[in-house]
CSV table of N, CA and C in Angstrom, one decimal:
chain,number,residue,atom,x,y,z
A,1,UNK,N,0.8,-1.2,0.0
A,1,UNK,CA,0.0,0.0,0.0
A,1,UNK,C,0.9,1.3,0.0
A,2,UNK,N,2.0,1.2,0.8
A,2,UNK,CA,2.9,2.4,0.8
A,2,UNK,C,3.4,2.7,-0.5
A,3,UNK,N,3.8,1.6,-1.2
A,3,UNK,CA,4.4,1.7,-2.6
A,3,UNK,C,3.4,2.4,-3.5
A,4,UNK,N,2.1,2.0,-3.4
A,4,UNK,CA,1.1,2.6,-4.3
A,4,UNK,C,1.0,4.1,-4.0
A,5,UNK,N,1.0,4.5,-2.7
A,5,UNK,CA,0.9,5.9,-2.3
A,5,UNK,C,2.0,6.7,-2.8
A,6,UNK,N,3.2,6.2,-2.7
A,6,UNK,CA,4.5,6.8,-3.2
A,6,UNK,C,4.4,6.9,-4.7
A,7,UNK,N,4.0,5.9,-5.4
A,7,UNK,CA,3.9,5.9,-6.8
A,7,UNK,C,3.0,7.0,-7.3
A,8,UNK,N,1.8,7.0,-6.7
A,8,UNK,CA,0.8,8.0,-7.1
A,8,UNK,C,1.3,9.4,-6.8
A,9,UNK,N,2.0,9.6,-5.7
A,9,UNK,CA,2.5,11.0,-5.4
A,9,UNK,C,3.6,11.4,-6.4
A,10,UNK,N,4.5,10.5,-6.7
A,10,UNK,CA,5.5,10.8,-7.7
A,10,UNK,C,4.9,11.0,-9.1
A,11,UNK,N,3.8,10.3,-9.5
A,11,UNK,CA,3.1,10.5,-10.7
A,11,UNK,C,2.5,11.9,-10.7
A,12,UNK,N,1.9,12.3,-9.7
A,12,UNK,CA,1.3,13.7,-9.6
A,12,UNK,C,2.3,14.8,-9.7
A,13,UNK,N,3.5,14.6,-9.1
A,13,UNK,CA,4.6,15.6,-9.2
A,13,UNK,C,5.0,15.7,-10.6
A,14,UNK,N,5.2,14.5,-11.3
A,14,UNK,CA,5.6,14.5,-12.7
A,14,UNK,C,4.7,15.2,-13.6
A,15,UNK,N,3.4,15.1,-13.3
A,15,UNK,CA,2.4,15.8,-14.2
A,15,UNK,C,2.4,17.3,-13.9
A,16,UNK,N,2.7,17.7,-12.7
A,16,UNK,CA,2.7,19.1,-12.3
A,16,UNK,C,4.0,19.8,-12.8
A,17,UNK,N,5.0,19.1,-13.3
A,17,UNK,CA,6.2,19.7,-13.6
A,17,UNK,C,6.0,20.7,-14.8
A,18,UNK,N,6.9,21.7,-14.8
A,18,UNK,CA,6.7,22.7,-15.9
A,18,UNK,C,6.9,22.1,-17.3
A,19,UNK,N,6.2,22.7,-18.3
A,19,UNK,CA,6.3,22.2,-19.6
A,19,UNK,C,7.7,22.4,-20.2
A,20,UNK,N,8.2,21.4,-20.9
A,20,UNK,CA,9.5,21.5,-21.5
A,20,UNK,C,9.5,22.3,-22.7
A,21,UNK,N,10.4,23.3,-22.9
A,21,UNK,CA,10.4,24.2,-24.0
A,21,UNK,C,10.5,23.4,-25.3
A,22,UNK,N,11.2,22.2,-25.3
A,22,UNK,CA,11.3,21.5,-26.6
A,22,UNK,C,10.0,21.0,-27.1
A,23,UNK,N,9.0,20.9,-26.2
A,23,UNK,CA,7.7,20.4,-26.6
A,23,UNK,C,6.7,21.5,-26.9
A,24,UNK,N,7.2,22.8,-27.0
A,24,UNK,CA,6.4,23.9,-27.3
A,24,UNK,C,5.8,23.8,-28.7
A,25,UNK,N,4.6,24.3,-28.9
A,25,UNK,CA,4.0,24.2,-30.2
A,25,UNK,C,3.8,25.7,-30.7
A,26,UNK,N,3.9,25.8,-32.1
A,26,UNK,CA,3.7,27.1,-32.7
A,26,UNK,C,2.2,27.4,-32.7
A,27,UNK,N,1.8,28.5,-32.1
A,27,UNK,CA,0.4,28.9,-32.1
A,27,UNK,C,0.0,29.8,-33.3
A,28,UNK,N,1.0,30.6,-33.7
A,28,UNK,CA,0.7,31.5,-34.8
A,28,UNK,C,2.0,31.8,-35.5
A,29,UNK,N,2.0,31.9,-36.8
A,29,UNK,CA,3.2,32.2,-37.6
A,29,UNK,C,2.8,32.8,-38.9
A,30,UNK,N,3.3,34.0,-39.2
A,30,UNK,CA,3.0,34.7,-40.5
A,30,UNK,C,4.3,35.3,-41.0
A,31,UNK,N,4.4,35.3,-42.3
A,31,UNK,CA,5.6,35.9,-42.9
A,31,UNK,C,5.2,36.5,-44.3
A,32,UNK,N,5.9,37.6,-44.7
A,32,UNK,CA,5.7,38.2,-46.0
A,32,UNK,C,7.1,38.6,-46.4
A,33,UNK,N,7.6,38.0,-47.5
A,33,UNK,CA,8.9,38.3,-48.0
A,33,UNK,C,8.8,39.0,-49.4
A,34,UNK,N,9.4,40.2,-49.5
A,34,UNK,CA,9.3,40.9,-50.8
A,34,UNK,C,10.8,41.2,-51.2
A,35,UNK,N,11.0,41.7,-52.4
A,35,UNK,CA,12.3,42.0,-52.9
A,35,UNK,C,13.0,43.2,-52.1
A,36,UNK,N,12.1,44.1,-51.6
A,36,UNK,CA,12.6,45.3,-50.9
A,36,UNK,C,12.5,45.2,-49.3
A,37,UNK,N,12.0,44.0,-48.8
A,37,UNK,CA,11.8,43.9,-47.4
A,37,UNK,C,11.1,42.7,-47.0
A,38,UNK,N,10.8,42.6,-45.7
A,38,UNK,CA,10.0,41.4,-45.2
A,38,UNK,C,9.4,41.8,-43.9
A,39,UNK,N,8.4,41.0,-43.4
A,39,UNK,CA,7.9,41.0,-42.1
A,39,UNK,C,7.6,39.6,-41.7
A,40,UNK,N,7.7,39.3,-40.4
A,40,UNK,CA,7.3,38.0,-39.8
A,40,UNK,C,6.9,38.2,-38.4
A,41,UNK,N,6.1,37.3,-37.9
A,41,UNK,CA,5.8,37.2,-36.5
A,41,UNK,C,5.4,35.8,-36.1
A,42,UNK,N,5.5,35.4,-34.9
A,42,UNK,CA,5.1,34.1,-34.4
A,42,UNK,C,4.9,34.2,-32.9
A,43,UNK,N,4.1,33.2,-32.4
A,43,UNK,CA,3.9,32.9,-31.0
A,43,UNK,C,3.9,31.5,-30.8
A,44,UNK,N,4.5,31.1,-29.6
A,44,UNK,CA,4.5,29.6,-29.3
A,44,UNK,C,3.7,29.4,-28.0
A,45,UNK,N,3.5,28.1,-27.7
A,45,UNK,CA,2.6,27.8,-26.6
A,45,UNK,C,3.3,28.0,-25.2
A,46,UNK,N,4.6,28.2,-25.2
A,46,UNK,CA,5.3,28.4,-24.0
A,46,UNK,C,5.6,29.9,-23.7
A,47,UNK,N,4.9,30.8,-24.4
A,47,UNK,CA,5.0,32.2,-24.1
A,47,UNK,C,6.0,33.0,-24.9
A,48,UNK,N,6.7,32.4,-25.9
A,48,UNK,CA,7.7,33.1,-26.7
A,48,UNK,C,6.9,33.7,-27.9
A,49,UNK,N,7.3,35.0,-28.2
A,49,UNK,CA,6.7,35.7,-29.3
A,49,UNK,C,7.8,36.6,-29.9
A,50,UNK,N,7.6,36.8,-31.2
A,50,UNK,CA,8.6,37.7,-31.9
A,50,UNK,C,7.9,38.3,-33.1
A,51,UNK,N,8.3,39.5,-33.5
A,51,UNK,CA,7.9,40.1,-34.7
A,51,UNK,C,9.0,41.0,-35.2
A,52,UNK,N,9.1,41.1,-36.5
A,52,UNK,CA,10.2,41.8,-37.1
A,52,UNK,C,9.8,42.3,-38.5
A,53,UNK,N,10.3,43.5,-38.8
A,53,UNK,CA,10.1,44.1,-40.2
A,53,UNK,C,11.5,44.6,-40.6
A,54,UNK,N,11.8,44.2,-41.9
A,54,UNK,CA,13.1,44.6,-42.5
A,54,UNK,C,12.9,45.3,-43.8
A,55,UNK,N,13.6,46.4,-44.1
A,55,UNK,CA,13.5,47.1,-45.3
A,55,UNK,C,14.9,47.4,-45.9
A,56,UNK,N,15.0,47.4,-47.2
A,56,UNK,CA,16.2,47.7,-47.9
A,56,UNK,C,16.2,49.2,-48.1
A,57,UNK,N,17.3,49.9,-47.6
A,57,UNK,CA,17.4,51.3,-47.7
A,57,UNK,C,18.4,51.7,-48.8
A,58,UNK,N,18.2,52.8,-49.4
A,58,UNK,CA,19.1,53.4,-50.4
A,58,UNK,C,19.4,52.4,-51.5
A,59,UNK,N,18.3,51.8,-52.1
A,59,UNK,CA,18.4,50.7,-53.1
A,59,UNK,C,19.2,51.2,-54.3
A,60,UNK,N,20.1,50.4,-54.8
A,60,UNK,CA,20.9,50.7,-56.0
A,60,UNK,C,22.1,51.7,-55.8
A,61,UNK,N,22.3,52.1,-54.5
A,61,UNK,CA,23.5,53.0,-54.3
A,61,UNK,C,24.5,52.2,-53.5
A,62,UNK,N,25.7,52.9,-53.3
A,62,UNK,CA,26.8,52.3,-52.5
A,62,UNK,C,26.4,52.3,-51.1
A,63,UNK,N,25.4,53.1,-50.7
A,63,UNK,CA,25.0,53.1,-49.3
A,63,UNK,C,23.8,52.1,-49.0
A,64,UNK,N,23.5,51.2,-49.9
A,64,UNK,CA,22.4,50.3,-49.8
A,64,UNK,C,22.7,49.5,-48.5
A,65,UNK,N,21.6,49.4,-47.6
A,65,UNK,CA,21.7,48.7,-46.4
A,65,UNK,C,20.4,48.2,-45.9
A,66,UNK,N,20.4,47.2,-45.1
A,66,UNK,CA,19.2,46.7,-44.4
A,66,UNK,C,18.9,47.5,-43.2
A,67,UNK,N,17.6,47.7,-42.9
A,67,UNK,CA,17.2,48.4,-41.7
A,67,UNK,C,16.1,47.5,-41.1
A,68,UNK,N,16.3,47.0,-39.9
A,68,UNK,CA,15.4,46.1,-39.2
A,68,UNK,C,14.9,46.6,-37.9
A,69,UNK,N,13.6,46.4,-37.6
A,69,UNK,CA,13.1,46.7,-36.3
A,69,UNK,C,12.2,45.6,-35.9
A,70,UNK,N,12.1,45.4,-34.6
A,70,UNK,CA,11.3,44.3,-34.1
A,70,UNK,C,11.3,44.2,-32.6
A,71,UNK,N,10.7,43.1,-32.1
A,71,UNK,CA,10.7,42.8,-30.7
A,71,UNK,C,10.6,41.3,-30.5
A,72,UNK,N,11.0,40.8,-29.3
A,72,UNK,CA,10.7,39.5,-28.9
A,72,UNK,C,10.4,39.5,-27.5
A,73,UNK,N,9.7,38.5,-27.0
A,73,UNK,CA,9.3,38.4,-25.6
A,73,UNK,C,9.2,36.9,-25.2
A,74,UNK,N,9.4,36.7,-23.9
A,74,UNK,CA,9.3,35.4,-23.3
A,74,UNK,C,8.9,35.5,-21.9
A,75,UNK,N,8.6,34.4,-21.3
A,75,UNK,CA,8.3,34.3,-19.8
A,75,UNK,C,9.5,33.6,-19.2
A,76,UNK,N,10.1,34.2,-18.3
A,76,UNK,CA,11.3,33.7,-17.7
A,76,UNK,C,11.0,32.6,-16.6
A,77,UNK,N,12.0,31.9,-16.1
A,77,UNK,CA,11.8,30.9,-15.1
A,77,UNK,C,11.2,31.5,-13.8
A,78,UNK,N,11.3,32.8,-13.6
A,78,UNK,CA,10.7,33.5,-12.5
A,78,UNK,C,9.3,33.8,-12.7
A,79,UNK,N,8.7,33.5,-13.8
A,79,UNK,CA,7.3,33.8,-14.1
A,79,UNK,C,7.1,35.2,-14.7
A,80,UNK,N,8.1,36.0,-14.8
A,80,UNK,CA,8.0,37.3,-15.3
A,80,UNK,C,8.1,37.4,-16.8
A,81,UNK,N,7.3,38.3,-17.4
A,81,UNK,CA,7.4,38.5,-18.9
A,81,UNK,C,8.5,39.5,-19.2
A,82,UNK,N,9.3,39.2,-20.2
A,82,UNK,CA,10.4,40.0,-20.6
A,82,UNK,C,10.2,40.4,-22.1
A,83,UNK,N,10.5,41.6,-22.4
A,83,UNK,CA,10.3,42.1,-23.8
A,83,UNK,C,11.6,42.9,-24.2
A,84,UNK,N,12.0,42.6,-25.4
A,84,UNK,CA,13.2,43.4,-26.0
A,84,UNK,C,12.7,43.9,-27.3
A,85,UNK,N,12.8,45.3,-27.4
A,85,UNK,CA,12.5,46.0,-28.7
A,85,UNK,C,13.9,46.3,-29.2
A,86,UNK,N,14.0,46.3,-30.6
A,86,UNK,CA,15.3,46.6,-31.1
A,86,UNK,C,15.2,47.2,-32.5
A,87,UNK,N,16.3,47.8,-32.9
A,87,UNK,CA,16.6,48.3,-34.2
A,87,UNK,C,18.0,47.8,-34.6
A,88,UNK,N,18.1,47.3,-35.8
A,88,UNK,CA,19.4,46.9,-36.3
A,88,UNK,C,19.6,47.5,-37.7
A,89,UNK,N,20.6,48.4,-37.9
A,89,UNK,CA,20.8,49.1,-39.1
A,89,UNK,C,22.3,49.3,-39.2
A,90,UNK,N,22.7,50.3,-40.0
A,90,UNK,CA,24.1,50.6,-40.2
A,90,UNK,C,24.8,51.0,-39.0
A,91,UNK,N,24.0,51.3,-37.9
A,91,UNK,CA,24.6,51.7,-36.6
A,91,UNK,C,24.7,50.5,-35.7
A,92,UNK,N,24.4,49.3,-36.1
A,92,UNK,CA,24.5,48.1,-35.3
A,92,UNK,C,23.2,47.7,-34.7
A,93,UNK,N,23.2,46.7,-33.8
A,93,UNK,CA,22.1,46.2,-33.1
A,93,UNK,C,21.9,47.0,-31.8
A,94,UNK,N,20.6,47.6,-31.7
A,94,UNK,CA,20.3,48.5,-30.6
A,94,UNK,C,19.1,48.0,-29.8
A,95,UNK,N,19.3,47.1,-28.8
A,95,UNK,CA,18.2,46.6,-28.0
A,95,UNK,C,17.8,47.5,-26.9
A,96,UNK,N,16.5,47.4,-26.6
A,96,UNK,CA,16.0,48.2,-25.4
A,96,UNK,C,15.0,47.3,-24.7
A,97,UNK,N,15.1,47.3,-23.3
A,97,UNK,CA,14.2,46.5,-22.5
A,97,UNK,C,14.4,47.0,-21.1
A,98,UNK,N,13.3,46.9,-20.3
A,98,UNK,CA,13.3,47.4,-18.9
A,98,UNK,C,14.3,46.6,-18.1
A,99,UNK,N,14.6,45.3,-18.5
A,99,UNK,CA,15.5,44.5,-17.7
A,99,UNK,C,16.9,44.6,-18.2
A,100,UNK,N,17.2,45.3,-19.2
A,100,UNK,CA,18.5,45.5,-19.8
A,100,UNK,C,19.2,46.7,-19.1
A,101,UNK,N,20.5,46.6,-18.9
A,101,UNK,CA,21.3,47.7,-18.3
A,101,UNK,C,21.3,48.9,-19.3
A,102,UNK,N,21.3,50.1,-18.8
A,102,UNK,CA,21.4,51.3,-19.6
A,102,UNK,C,22.8,51.8,-19.7
A,103,UNK,N,23.2,52.3,-20.8
A,103,UNK,CA,24.6,52.8,-21.0
A,103,UNK,C,24.7,54.1,-20.3
């Protein structure tokens, strides 16, 4: 009888364990790719989400460059939601988030 109680208790603990990120499912995914730019966004069942838009600037010139802006978010192990907004262009990757240190 003790074995059965211990087994049931361990089974209940295993069921209550947090969801493994490897088992996360894609809830939503959209993308649009064009010659002069793109957009995409997605969300997963474990709380990860991202969206991004990219554009080609100064097309046909020596200064031709990609300009990207977007954001991504996730739920940390502490249960808190984190969001990073960013721009990436000829000036490099420029992230911003309330949890990131400021220069």
